[in-house]
Coordinates of C-alpha atoms in Angstrom, one line a residue:
X8 CA 1.2 -27.1 -4.6
X9 CA 3.6 -24.6 -2.8
X10 CA 4.6 -22.0 -5.0
X11 CA 8.5 -22.1 -2.9
X12 CA 9.2 -24.9 -0.9
X13 CA 12.5 -24.6 1.3
X14 CA 13.4 -27.9 3.2
X15 CA 14.5 -25.6 6.1
X16 CA 13.4 -23.1 7.3
X17 CA 11.9 -21.2 10.6
X18 CA 8.1 -22.0 9.1
X19 CA 7.0 -24.4 7.0
X20 CA 4.6 -22.7 3.9
X21 CA 1.8 -24.5 3.4
X22 CA 0.2 -24.4 -0.5
X23 CA -2.7 -24.0 -2.3
X24 CA -4.4 -27.3 -1.5
X25 CA -3.9 -26.5 2.1
X26 CA -5.2 -23.1 2.2
X27 CA -8.3 -21.6 0.9
X28 CA -9.4 -17.7 0.0
X29 CA -13.2 -18.4 0.7
X30 CA -14.8 -14.9 0.3
X31 CA -13.8 -10.8 0.8
X32 CA -11.2 -8.3 -0.8
X33 CA -8.8 -10.9 -2.2
X34 CA -11.7 -13.3 -2.9
X35 CA -12.8 -10.8 -5.4
X36 CA -9.9 -10.4 -7.1
X37 CA -8.3 -13.6 -7.3
X38 CA -11.8 -14.2 -9.3
X39 CA -11.2 -11.3 -11.8
X40 CA -7.8 -12.3 -12.2
X41 CA -8.8 -16.2 -13.4
X42 CA -12.4 -15.5 -15.3
X43 CA -10.5 -11.8 -16.8
X44 CA -6.9 -11.7 -16.5
X45 CA -5.2 -14.5 -17.5
X46 CA -7.9 -14.4 -20.5
X47 CA -7.1 -11.2 -21.3
X48 CA -3.4 -11.9 -21.1
X49 CA -3.6 -15.3 -23.5
X50 CA -5.3 -12.9 -25.8
X51 CA -2.8 -9.5 -26.3
X52 CA 0.1 -12.1 -26.8
X53 CA -1.8 -13.2 -29.7
X54 CA -2.5 -10.3 -30.7
X55 CA 1.3 -8.5 -30.4
X56 CA 2.5 -11.7 -32.2
X57 CA 4.8 -13.0 -28.5
X58 CA 3.2 -16.5 -28.7
X59 CA 3.5 -16.7 -32.2
X60 CA 7.4 -16.7 -32.3
X61 CA 7.9 -19.8 -30.7
X62 CA 6.1 -20.9 -33.9
X63 CA 8.3 -19.0 -36.2
X64 CA 11.2 -20.3 -35.2
X65 CA 9.7 -23.5 -35.7
X66 CA 8.9 -22.6 -39.8
X67 CA 12.3 -21.3 -39.7
X68 CA 10.5 -17.5 -40.3
X69 CA 11.9 -15.9 -37.3
X70 CA 14.2 -13.2 -38.8
X71 CA 11.3 -11.5 -40.4
X72 CA 8.5 -12.3 -38.2
X73 CA 9.8 -12.4 -34.3
X74 CA 8.2 -9.3 -32.7
X75 CA 8.5 -7.6 -29.7
X76 CA 11.1 -6.6 -27.0
X77 CA 13.9 -9.7 -26.5
X78 CA 12.0 -10.8 -22.8
X79 CA 8.9 -11.4 -24.9
X80 CA 9.0 -15.1 -24.4
X81 CA 9.5 -14.5 -20.6
X82 CA 5.2 -13.3 -20.8
X83 CA 4.1 -15.9 -22.1
X84 CA 6.0 -18.2 -19.5
X85 CA 4.5 -16.1 -16.4
X86 CA 1.8 -16.1 -17.6
X87 CA 1.9 -20.1 -17.8
X88 CA 2.8 -20.0 -14.4
X89 CA -0.5 -18.5 -13.4
X90 CA -2.5 -20.9 -15.2
X91 CA -0.6 -23.4 -13.4
X92 CA -1.4 -22.6 -10.0
X93 CA -5.1 -21.1 -10.8
X94 CA -5.6 -24.7 -12.4
X95 CA -4.4 -26.4 -9.3
X96 CA -6.9 -24.9 -7.4
X97 CA -9.5 -26.3 -9.2
X98 CA -10.4 -24.0 -12.1
X99 CA -11.9 -26.4 -14.5
X100 CA -9.4 -28.7 -17.9
X101 CA -9.8 -25.0 -19.8
X102 CA -6.8 -23.1 -18.4
X103 CA -5.3 -27.0 -19.3
X104 CA -5.7 -26.7 -22.4
X105 CA -4.7 -23.1 -22.7
X106 CA -1.0 -24.4 -21.0
X107 CA -1.0 -27.6 -23.4
X108 CA -1.0 -26.0 -26.4
X109 CA 1.7 -22.8 -25.8
X110 CA 3.0 -25.6 -24.5
X111 CA 3.3 -27.3 -27.6
X112 CA 3.5 -24.0 -29.1
X113 CA 7.1 -23.4 -26.9
X114 CA 8.7 -27.3 -27.9
X115 CA 8.7 -27.3 -30.5
X116 CA 11.4 -24.0 -30.5
X117 CA 13.6 -25.4 -28.0
X118 CA 17.3 -27.1 -29.7
X119 CA 18.3 -30.7 -28.9
X120 CA 20.7 -29.7 -26.2
X121 CA 18.0 -27.5 -24.3
X122 CA 18.5 -23.7 -25.9
X123 CA 15.3 -22.0 -26.5
X124 CA 15.1 -18.2 -26.9
X125 CA 13.5 -16.6 -30.1
X126 CA 15.7 -13.1 -30.1
X127 CA 18.6 -15.2 -29.8
X128 CA 20.5 -17.9 -31.5
X129 CA 18.8 -18.4 -35.1
X130 CA 19.6 -17.6 -38.3
X131 CA 20.0 -13.9 -38.8
X132 CA 19.9 -13.1 -35.2
X133 CA 23.0 -12.1 -32.3
X134 CA 24.7 -15.2 -31.6
X135 CA 23.7 -16.7 -28.5
X136 CA 24.3 -15.1 -24.8
X137 CA 26.5 -12.2 -27.1
X138 CA 24.0 -9.9 -24.2
X139 CA 24.9 -10.9 -21.4
X140 CA 24.6 -7.5 -20.5
X141 CA 20.7 -7.4 -21.9
X142 CA 19.6 -9.8 -23.6
X143 CA 17.4 -11.6 -20.9
X144 CA 18.6 -15.3 -22.0
X145 CA 18.5 -16.4 -18.6
X146 CA 15.8 -13.9 -16.8
X147 CA 13.6 -15.8 -19.6
X148 CA 15.0 -19.6 -18.3
X149 CA 13.9 -18.3 -15.5
X150 CA 10.8 -18.0 -15.4
X151 CA 10.6 -21.1 -18.0
X152 CA 11.8 -22.8 -15.0
X153 CA 9.0 -20.8 -12.6
X154 CA 6.6 -22.0 -15.3
X155 CA 7.7 -25.6 -15.0
X156 CA 8.0 -25.9 -11.4
X157 CA 4.0 -25.0 -11.1
X158 CA 3.3 -27.5 -13.7
X159 CA 4.9 -29.9 -11.6
X160 CA 3.3 -28.8 -8.1
X161 CA 0.0 -28.1 -8.8
X162 CA -1.1 -30.8 -11.6
X163 CA 1.6 -33.2 -12.2
X164 CA 5.2 -33.2 -14.3
X165 CA 3.8 -32.4 -18.0
X166 CA 5.2 -31.3 -20.7
X167 CA 5.9 -27.6 -19.7
X168 CA 8.0 -29.3 -16.8
X169 CA 10.1 -30.8 -19.2
X170 CA 10.9 -27.9 -21.5
X171 CA 11.6 -26.4 -18.2
X172 CA 14.4 -29.6 -17.5
X173 CA 16.1 -29.3 -20.6
X174 CA 17.2 -25.6 -20.9
X175 CA 18.2 -26.5 -16.6
X176 CA 20.6 -28.7 -17.8
X177 CA 21.7 -27.1 -21.2
X178 CA 22.2 -23.3 -17.8
X179 CA 23.6 -26.1 -16.0
X180 CA 26.5 -27.0 -18.8
X181 CA 27.4 -23.9 -20.4
X182 CA 27.7 -21.5 -17.3
X183 CA 28.8 -24.6 -14.2
X184 CA 32.4 -23.9 -13.7
X185 CA 34.9 -24.0 -16.5
X186 CA 31.9 -23.2 -18.7
X187 CA 31.1 -18.9 -19.7
X188 CA 31.2 -17.6 -16.2
X189 CA 29.3 -14.4 -15.8
X190 CA 25.5 -13.7 -15.6
X191 CA 22.9 -12.6 -16.4
X192 CA 22.2 -8.2 -17.1
X193 CA 18.5 -9.3 -15.0
X194 CA 18.2 -11.0 -12.6
X195 CA 15.6 -13.6 -12.0
X196 CA 17.3 -17.9 -13.0
X197 CA 19.0 -18.2 -9.4
X198 CA 15.1 -18.5 -7.5
X199 CA 14.2 -20.5 -10.5
X200 CA 17.0 -22.6 -10.2
X201 CA 16.9 -24.0 -6.7
X202 CA 12.8 -24.2 -6.6
X203 CA 13.2 -27.4 -9.9
X204 CA 15.9 -28.4 -7.0
X205 CA 14.0 -28.7 -4.6
X206 CA 11.5 -30.1 -6.9
X207 CA 13.9 -32.3 -8.5
X208 CA 16.2 -33.4 -5.7
X209 CA 19.1 -31.9 -8.6
X210 CA 22.0 -30.7 -6.5
X211 CA 23.4 -30.0 -9.9
X212 CA 20.6 -26.9 -9.8
X213 CA 21.0 -25.6 -6.5
X214 CA 24.9 -25.5 -7.4
X215 CA 24.2 -23.2 -10.3
X216 CA 22.4 -21.1 -8.6
X217 CA 25.1 -20.3 -6.2
X218 CA 27.6 -19.8 -8.6
X219 CA 25.3 -17.1 -10.3
X220 CA 25.3 -16.0 -7.0
X221 CA 29.0 -15.5 -6.3
X222 CA 29.7 -14.2 -9.9
X223 CA 27.6 -11.2 -9.1
X224 CA 29.1 -8.3 -8.2
X225 CA 32.9 -8.7 -9.8
X226 CA 32.9 -6.8 -13.6
X227 CA 31.6 -9.8 -15.5
X228 CA 28.8 -7.3 -17.0
X229 CA 30.2 -4.3 -19.5
X230 CA 29.9 -0.9 -17.8
X231 CA 27.2 0.5 -19.2
X232 CA 24.5 3.7 -19.6
X233 CA 23.4 3.4 -16.2
X234 CA 26.7 1.7 -14.6
X235 CA 27.6 -1.2 -13.0
X236 CA 25.1 -0.5 -10.6
X237 CA 21.8 -1.0 -12.4
X238 CA 22.5 -4.5 -12.5
X239 CA 24.1 -4.8 -8.6
X240 CA 27.2 -5.6 -10.8
X241 CA 29.6 -2.4 -8.9
X242 CA 30.1 -5.7 -5.1
X243 CA 29.8 -9.0 -4.3
X244 CA 25.7 -10.0 -2.6
X245 CA 28.0 -10.3 1.0
X246 CA 29.1 -6.6 0.8
X247 CA 26.4 -5.0 -0.8
X248 CA 24.8 -3.2 2.0
X249 CA 21.4 -1.6 0.7
X250 CA 19.8 -3.2 -2.1
X251 CA 21.0 -0.6 -5.0
X252 CA 20.3 0.0 -9.1
X253 CA 17.0 -1.0 -10.8
X254 CA 14.9 -2.3 -8.7
X255 CA 13.3 -5.3 -9.9
X256 CA 16.2 -6.7 -11.1
X257 CA 17.5 -6.4 -7.1
X258 CA 15.2 -7.3 -5.3
X259 CA 14.7 -10.8 -7.7
X260 CA 18.3 -11.0 -6.9
X261 CA 18.1 -10.6 -3.4
X262 CA 15.4 -13.2 -3.0
X263 CA 16.7 -16.0 -4.7
X264 CA 20.0 -15.3 -2.4
X265 CA 17.7 -15.8 0.7
X266 CA 16.4 -18.6 -1.4
X267 CA 21.0 -20.6 -1.9
X268 CA 21.3 -18.9 2.2
X269 CA 18.2 -21.2 2.8
X270 CA 19.3 -24.9 1.2
X271 CA 23.0 -24.2 1.7
X272 CA 22.8 -23.3 5.8
X273 CA 24.1 -20.0 4.9
X274 CA 24.4 -17.8 7.5
X275 CA 26.6 -14.9 6.6
X276 CA 25.1 -14.6 2.5
X277 CA 21.4 -15.1 4.5
X278 CA 22.5 -11.8 7.0
X279 CA 24.2 -10.4 4.6
X280 CA 20.5 -9.9 2.2
X281 CA 18.3 -9.6 5.1
X282 CA 20.6 -6.5 5.8
X283 CA 19.6 -4.8 2.5
X284 CA 16.1 -5.4 3.0
X285 CA 16.8 -3.1 6.4
X286 CA 18.4 -0.5 5.0
X287 CA 16.3 -0.2 2.0
X288 CA 12.6 -0.4 3.7
X289 CA 14.5 1.7 6.6
X290 CA 15.2 5.0 3.8
X291 CA 13.8 3.9 -0.5
X292 CA 10.7 2.5 0.2
X293 CA 7.6 4.5 -0.4
X294 CA 4.3 4.5 2.3
X295 CA 3.0 2.7 0.0
X296 CA 5.5 -0.3 0.0
X297 CA 6.8 0.5 -3.8
X298 CA 9.5 -0.2 -4.2
X299 CA 12.0 2.5 -7.3
X300 CA 12.2 6.4 -7.4
X301 CA 13.9 6.3 -10.5
X302 CA 11.9 6.2 -14.1
X303 CA 14.6 6.5 -16.1
X304 CA 16.9 4.2 -15.4
X305 CA 14.1 1.6 -13.0
X306 CA 15.9 2.3 -10.4
X307 CA 16.2 2.9 -6.5
X308 CA 16.9 6.7 -5.8
X309 CA 20.0 7.8 -2.5
X310 CA 18.7 7.8 0.7
X311 CA 16.0 9.7 1.3
X312 CA 14.8 10.8 -2.4
X313 CA 10.9 9.4 -2.1
X314 CA 9.3 12.3 -4.9
X315 CA 5.9 11.5 -4.7
X316 CA 5.1 12.5 -8.3
X317 CA 8.2 10.8 -9.9
X318 CA 7.3 8.4 -7.8
X319 CA 8.1 5.0 -10.2
X320 CA 7.2 2.0 -7.6
X321 CA 7.0 -0.5 -10.8
X322 CA 3.7 -2.7 -9.7
X323 CA 6.7 -5.4 -10.7
X324 CA 9.3 -4.0 -8.1
X325 CA 5.7 -5.1 -5.7
X326 CA 6.1 -8.4 -6.5
X327 CA 9.0 -9.0 -5.8
X328 CA 9.4 -6.9 -2.4
X329 CA 6.8 -9.5 -1.5
X330 CA 8.1 -12.3 -2.7
X331 CA 11.3 -11.3 -0.9
X332 CA 9.6 -10.9 1.8
X333 CA 8.0 -14.2 1.7
X334 CA 11.2 -15.8 1.5
X335 CA 12.4 -13.7 4.5
X336 CA 9.7 -15.4 6.7
X337 CA 9.9 -18.3 5.9
X338 CA 13.5 -18.4 7.8
X339 CA 13.0 -16.5 10.3
X340 CA 10.1 -16.3 11.3
X341 CA 9.8 -12.1 11.7
X342 CA 6.6 -10.9 11.8
X343 CA 7.9 -7.5 10.7
X344 CA 8.1 -9.4 7.0
X345 CA 4.6 -9.9 6.7
X346 CA 3.8 -6.6 7.9
X347 CA 5.4 -4.7 4.7
X348 CA 4.0 -7.9 2.8
X349 CA 0.5 -6.5 2.8
X350 CA 1.5 -3.0 3.3
X351 CA 2.7 -3.4 -0.9
X352 CA 0.0 -6.5 -1.5
X353 CA -3.0 -3.6 -0.1
X354 CA -0.8 -1.0 -1.7
X355 CA 0.3 -1.6 -5.1
X356 CA -0.3 -4.9 -6.1
X357 CA -4.1 -4.0 -5.8
X358 CA -3.5 -1.3 -7.7
X359 CA -2.1 -2.2 -10.6
X360 CA -5.3 -4.7 -11.7
X361 CA -9.2 -2.3 -12.6
X362 CA -11.9 -3.3 -10.9
X363 CA -12.3 -5.5 -14.8
X364 CA -9.0 -6.6 -14.1
X365 CA -8.3 -5.5 -18.7
X366 CA -6.0 -3.2 -17.7
X367 CA -3.0 -2.0 -15.7
X368 CA -0.4 0.5 -14.1
X369 CA 2.3 -0.3 -15.0
X370 CA 4.2 2.7 -12.3
X371 CA 2.5 4.0 -9.3
X372 CA 2.9 6.9 -8.8
X373 CA 2.0 8.7 -5.1
X374 CA 0.7 12.0 -6.4
X375 CA -0.4 12.7 -10.5
X376 CA -0.9 16.4 -11.3
X377 CA -2.6 16.7 -15.0
X378 CA -5.4 13.9 -15.1
X379 CA -3.6 12.9 -18.7
X380 CA -4.8 11.1 -22.1
X381 CA -7.0 8.4 -21.9
X382 CA -4.9 4.6 -23.3
X383 CA -7.0 3.2 -26.0
X384 CA -9.1 0.5 -25.6
X385 CA -7.2 -1.7 -28.4
X386 CA -4.2 -0.3 -28.8
X387 CA -1.0 -1.1 -27.0
X388 CA 0.3 2.1 -24.7
X389 CA 3.6 3.1 -25.5
X390 CA 4.0 4.5 -21.7
X391 CA 4.8 2.7 -18.3
X392 CA 2.7 5.8 -16.8
X393 CA -0.2 6.9 -17.1
X394 CA -3.4 9.3 -15.9
X395 CA -5.9 6.0 -16.3
X396 CA -4.2 1.5 -16.6
X397 CA -4.1 0.4 -19.6
X398 CA -4.6 -2.4 -21.6
X399 CA -0.8 -3.4 -22.7
X400 CA 1.8 -1.9 -23.5
X401 CA 5.0 -2.4 -25.0
X402 CA 6.8 -3.8 -21.8
X403 CA 3.8 -5.5 -20.6
X404 CA 5.6 -7.2 -17.4
X405 CA 3.3 -6.3 -14.0
X406 CA 0.3 -7.5 -15.9
X407 CA 2.0 -11.2 -16.0
X408 CA 3.6 -10.8 -13.0
X409 CA 0.0 -9.6 -11.1
X410 CA -1.4 -12.1 -12.3
X411 CA 1.0 -15.0 -11.4
X412 CA 1.0 -13.7 -7.4
X413 CA -3.2 -13.1 -7.2
X414 CA -2.9 -17.3 -9.0
X415 CA -1.0 -19.0 -5.4
X416 CA -1.4 -15.0 -3.1
X417 CA -4.1 -18.6 -0.6
X418 CA 0.2 -19.5 0.1
X419 CA 0.8 -15.9 0.9
X420 CA -1.5 -17.2 4.8
X421 CA -0.3 -19.6 7.1
X422 CA 2.4 -21.2 7.8
X423 CA 3.3 -24.3 10.4
X424 CA 5.5 -24.9 12.8
X425 CA 6.5 -27.8 15.8
X426 CA 4.3 -25.4 17.5
X427 CA 1.6 -25.1 15.4
X428 CA -0.1 -23.0 12.9
X429 CA 1.2 -19.2 12.1
X430 CA -1.7 -16.8 9.8
X431 CA 0.2 -14.0 8.5
X432 CA -2.3 -12.3 6.2
X433 CA -6.3 -11.6 6.8
X434 CA -8.7 -13.0 4.5
X435 CA -12.0 -15.3 4.9
X436 CA -9.8 -18.8 4.4
X437 CA -10.4 -22.3 5.4
X438 CA -6.4 -24.3 6.2
X439 CA -7.1 -27.7 6.5
X440 CA -3.0 -30.0 7.9
X441 CA -0.7 -31.5 9.1
X442 CA 1.4 -30.9 11.9
X443 CA 4.3 -32.5 12.8
X444 CA 3.1 -35.9 14.0
X445 CA 0.5 -36.5 11.9
X446 CA -2.1 -33.8 14.0
X447 CA -5.1 -32.3 11.7
X448 CA -6.4 -29.7 11.8
X449 CA -9.0 -27.5 10.5
X450 CA -9.7 -24.3 10.7
X451 CA -12.0 -21.5 9.8
X452 CA -10.7 -17.7 8.9
X453 CA -13.7 -14.8 9.8
X454 CA -13.1 -10.6 9.2
X455 CA -14.4 -8.2 7.5
X456 CA -10.7 -6.8 6.7
X457 CA -8.9 -5.0 5.9
X458 CA -12.4 -2.4 5.9
X459 CA -13.3 -3.8 9.4
X460 CA -10.1 -5.2 11.4
X461 CA -12.2 -8.1 13.1
X462 CA -10.5 -11.6 12.9
X463 CA -12.6 -15.1 13.7
X464 CA -10.8 -18.2 13.8
X465 CA -13.4 -21.5 14.8
X466 CA -11.0 -25.0 14.9
X467 CA -12.9 -27.1 13.1
X468 CA -11.4 -30.3 13.9
X469 CA -8.5 -31.1 16.4
X470 CA -7.3 -34.0 16.3
X471 CA -6.0 -35.7 17.9
X472 CA -6.8 -33.7 20.7
X473 CA -3.4 -32.6 22.3
X474 CA -2.4 -28.6 22.8
X475 CA -0.4 -26.7 19.7
X476 CA 0.4 -23.4 19.1
X477 CA -2.2 -20.6 17.2
X478 CA -0.4 -17.5 16.4
X479 CA -1.7 -14.5 14.4
X480 CA -0.1 -11.7 13.4
X481 CA -0.8 -8.5 14.8
X482 CA 0.1 -5.3 12.0
X483 CA 2.6 -2.5 12.7
X484 CA 0.5 0.2 12.0
X485 CA -1.3 -0.6 15.3
X486 CA 1.6 1.1 16.9
X487 CA 0.2 4.4 19.1
X488 CA -3.2 1.8 19.5
X489 CA -4.8 -1.1 20.9
X490 CA -5.5 -4.5 19.7
X491 CA -6.9 -7.5 21.5
X492 CA -6.8 -10.9 22.0
X493 CA -10.5 -12.9 22.2
X494 CA -9.1 -16.6 23.9
X495 CA -11.9 -19.1 23.8
X496 CA -12.8 -18.3 27.0
X497 CA -13.6 -15.3 26.4
X498 CA -10.5 -14.5 28.1
X499 CA -9.2 -11.1 26.9
X500 CA -6.2 -9.2 26.3
X501 CA -4.4 -6.3 24.7
X502 CA -1.5 -7.5 22.1
X503 CA 1.0 -5.6 20.4
X504 CA 2.3 -4.9 17.7
X505 CA 4.3 -9.1 17.4
X506 CA 3.1 -12.3 17.5
X507 CA -0.3 -12.8 19.4
X508 CA -0.2 -16.6 20.3
X509 CA -2.9 -18.7 22.5
X510 CA -1.7 -22.5 22.9
X511 CA -4.1 -24.8 24.7
X512 CA -6.4 -27.6 24.5
X513 CA -8.4 -26.3 21.6
X514 CA -11.6 -28.4 20.7
X515 CA -13.5 -28.0 17.3
X516 CA -15.7 -25.6 17.5
X517 CA -13.5 -23.4 19.7
X518 CA -13.7 -19.3 18.5
X519 CA -10.6 -16.9 19.0
X520 CA -11.1 -13.6 18.1
X521 CA -7.9 -10.4 17.1
X522 CA -10.1 -6.8 17.0
X523 CA -7.6 -5.0 15.4
X524 CA -8.3 -1.0 16.0
X525 CA -8.7 0.3 12.1
X526 CA -9.4 3.6 12.5
X527 CA -8.7 6.5 10.3
X528 CA -5.0 7.3 11.6
X529 CA -2.8 10.9 10.0
X530 CA 1.6 9.5 9.5
X531 CA 4.3 12.2 8.7
X532 CA 7.3 11.5 6.4
X533 CA 10.8 11.0 8.2
X534 CA 11.9 14.8 7.8
X535 CA 14.7 13.8 5.9
X536 CA 12.4 12.8 3.0
X537 CA 13.0 16.8 1.2
X538 CA 10.5 15.7 -1.4
X539 CA 7.1 15.4 1.2
X540 CA 8.0 17.5 3.9
X541 CA 5.4 20.2 5.7
X542 CA 2.4 17.0 4.3
X543 CA 1.3 13.9 6.1
X544 CA -0.8 11.2 4.4
X545 CA -3.3 9.2 6.6
X546 CA -3.4 5.2 6.9
X547 CA -6.6 3.1 7.5
X548 CA -5.5 -0.2 8.6
X549 CA -3.4 -1.7 5.8
X550 CA -4.6 0.9 3.2
X551 CA -2.9 3.9 2.3
X552 CA -5.5 6.6 1.3
X553 CA -5.5 9.3 -0.9
X554 CA -8.2 12.7 -2.3
X555 CA -8.9 12.0 -6.0
X556 CA -10.1 15.3 -7.4
X557 CA -13.7 12.9 -8.2
X558 CA -14.4 14.2 -5.3
X559 CA -13.9 18.3 -5.1
X560 CA -16.3 20.1 -5.9
X561 CA -16.1 22.0 -9.1
X562 CA -13.7 20.2 -10.5
X563 CA -11.0 21.5 -8.6
X564 CA -7.2 20.0 -8.5
X565 CA -6.1 18.1 -5.6
X566 CA -2.8 19.8 -5.3
X567 CA -6.1 22.8 -4.3
X568 CA -5.9 20.5 -0.5
X569 CA -4.8 21.8 2.6
X570 CA -5.4 19.5 6.5
X571 CA -5.2 20.6 9.6
X572 CA -3.6 17.8 11.1
X573 CA -5.0 18.8 14.8
X574 CA -7.7 17.5 13.9
X575 CA -9.0 13.5 13.2
X576 CA -10.0 12.0 10.6
X577 CA -12.6 10.1 10.1
X578 CA -14.1 7.3 8.8
X579 CA -16.6 8.8 5.2
X580 CA -21.0 7.1 5.3
X581 CA -21.0 4.1 5.6
X582 CA -20.5 1.3 2.9
X583 CA -18.5 4.2 0.9
X584 CA -15.0 3.1 2.0
X585 CA -14.3 6.4 2.2
X586 CA -12.8 9.0 5.0
X587 CA -13.1 12.4 5.5
X588 CA -9.6 14.4 6.5
X589 CA -11.0 17.9 7.9
X590 CA -8.9 20.6 5.3
X591 CA -10.2 23.2 3.3
X592 CA -10.3 23.9 -0.5
X593 CA -7.5 26.8 -1.3
X594 CA -7.4 29.8 -3.6
X595 CA -4.8 28.5 -6.5
X596 CA -4.1 31.3 -8.0
X597 CA -4.1 33.6 -4.7
X598 CA -0.9 36.3 -4.0
X599 CA 2.0 37.0 -4.7
X600 CA 4.4 37.5 -8.1
X601 CA 3.5 35.6 -10.7
X602 CA 6.3 35.5 -12.5
X603 CA 9.0 34.5 -9.8
X604 CA 7.8 31.6 -7.3
X605 CA 9.5 32.2 -4.2
X606 CA 8.9 35.1 -1.5
X607 CA 10.7 36.7 1.6
X608 CA 9.2 35.2 4.4
X609 CA 8.2 38.1 6.2
X610 CA 5.7 39.1 3.8
X611 CA 3.3 35.5 3.5
X612 CA 0.4 35.8 3.1
X613 CA -2.6 33.5 3.2
X614 CA -4.9 33.1 0.2
X615 CA -8.3 32.6 0.7
X616 CA -9.5 29.0 1.5
X617 CA -12.9 27.8 1.1
X618 CA -13.6 25.7 4.6
X619 CA -14.2 21.8 3.2
X620 CA -14.4 18.2 4.3
X621 CA -11.2 16.8 2.4
X622 CA -12.9 13.2 1.0
X623 CA -10.4 10.7 0.8
X624 CA -10.0 6.6 -1.0
X625 CA -8.2 4.0 -0.8
X626 CA -5.5 4.6 -3.7
X627 CA -5.9 1.0 -4.9
X628 CA -9.3 2.0 -5.9
X629 CA -8.0 5.3 -7.8
X630 CA -8.7 6.0 -12.0
X631 CA -11.4 3.4 -11.2
X632 CA -13.8 6.7 -12.0
X633 CA -11.9 8.0 -15.2
X634 CA -9.2 10.1 -15.9
X635 CA -8.4 12.2 -12.4
X636 CA -5.8 13.9 -10.1
X637 CA -4.8 12.5 -7.4
X638 CA -1.9 13.0 -4.5
X639 CA -1.5 10.6 -1.5
X640 CA 0.9 13.1 0.4
X641 CA -1.2 16.3 1.4
X642 CA 0.1 19.6 2.9
X643 CA -1.6 21.0 6.3
X644 CA -2.9 24.6 6.9
X645 CA -0.1 25.7 8.1
X646 CA 1.5 25.5 4.7

């Protein structure tokens, strides 16, 4: 059960039938996803009429009865994908029944030639493919195909897979050589077609994906309000040096390009995406791993334009970043991709859903100045940004994206190659797989990660008995600290960021320990990021922390916080998960001319300050205790 199944590459992914998360942080999140979020999304899509659109097409009333945006079909497909992966992990028959019922509705709207969309091509609607810039038809197909692949791999080929294959055949016939030689305004079809080719062995799906990649950047889309860069149609993929334009579009396109490059052996194309990823991570990524600093066009800003209070950092961009990092990791084996995936999973993907899994952040700001209104529990939120999570949005791409990511998360923990097994993300887990030559291995991972840094790997089976290599990622955040690797003989050695390996004849009962230095530490921004110059942030292990107003005395707001980086932050009381940073609260109505906010430096005077320790909480937990203000980057006492 592989969400991503490349036929070549440095590492072989392990599927959902080989890796099982058994406890800890991610087990809790996945349980909420399975028991609450999937049903929540299903109920809301029925309530707002999106699932009914397929029945409206079949019954000839779509012109007057269709509901939702032009891309609403894709949300049903993403939910179907999430249900399929969750069902494959043994959740039970209820999800299979939901999948079957939704598949019947979807199939009823598919045309004989494979065309399937509820917003175009029917009486009273625009013609097929008449608005490739904004219509999202191929984008919707992409999510449909991924859902069909998920069903085939999780439960065996069913009606959903057949619908997806008919749609893919239609795409190849319509957009192949000599057909419509254009692209979709929102990439997504590319990676889906490659995965379908991997599933079926049909080369034409891979060829079509490669055509879409090579057509991008040649101006086949109209130049609109945000320019061609918004759609990544300004430069060919091979010539671009950084990810730009709409963040989700850019990351989906890069993921598709990696898939095509891996399957075709195109090293030039793979190198181009690596180059873009490196530049984007170095200059256009938030401390949380979030991407996208523009609200108006949901886009990347220029280099080092990363304002915390205007961070868009869309949840879907976080999901797409994890998808891209995973593909690059499989292709190259470089642990830096797993480092970014970890940061993004803990600080973007995990931040979006509420503790009960029934409300979500669409955008993930790093600084909330005002509490704002409380979203209604029974109404669609028109706003993508809020101080509290909302149950549903007019554009609800993020809830279903989170759902499908959490459903397939075990497949991101580990990989294998001819030498052995590699652990990339840490969670309580059981891993069972076979290496080349029929070498059966079973191991168990126990950890208190991310609250603690102790990871223990116990070998349960290694048969036949012969040496192999266990590799463990040592996260990049351990830089300037000391991590230890303890082998089964008790030998302890220090290890630095990257990969720690043990090669030996493992026996059942052997234990390997990785001890990571999880402690609060100050983080300083690059001085070229103007918006946060003079501030610091706190990170503890992979978790970014924030100040939240509910932890401040007397209703004070977070903009009154000043911290002292000359002293180290420390863990709060045991069991709270908090960090206490040395600092103070300043009097915000301090001295100075109230009608003009600037003054000569030599006339600056100190503001009255109230000495206190500043309580910080994991960023992914903020806004679960009611309306609040929040900030990640904290001014220092010197500023």
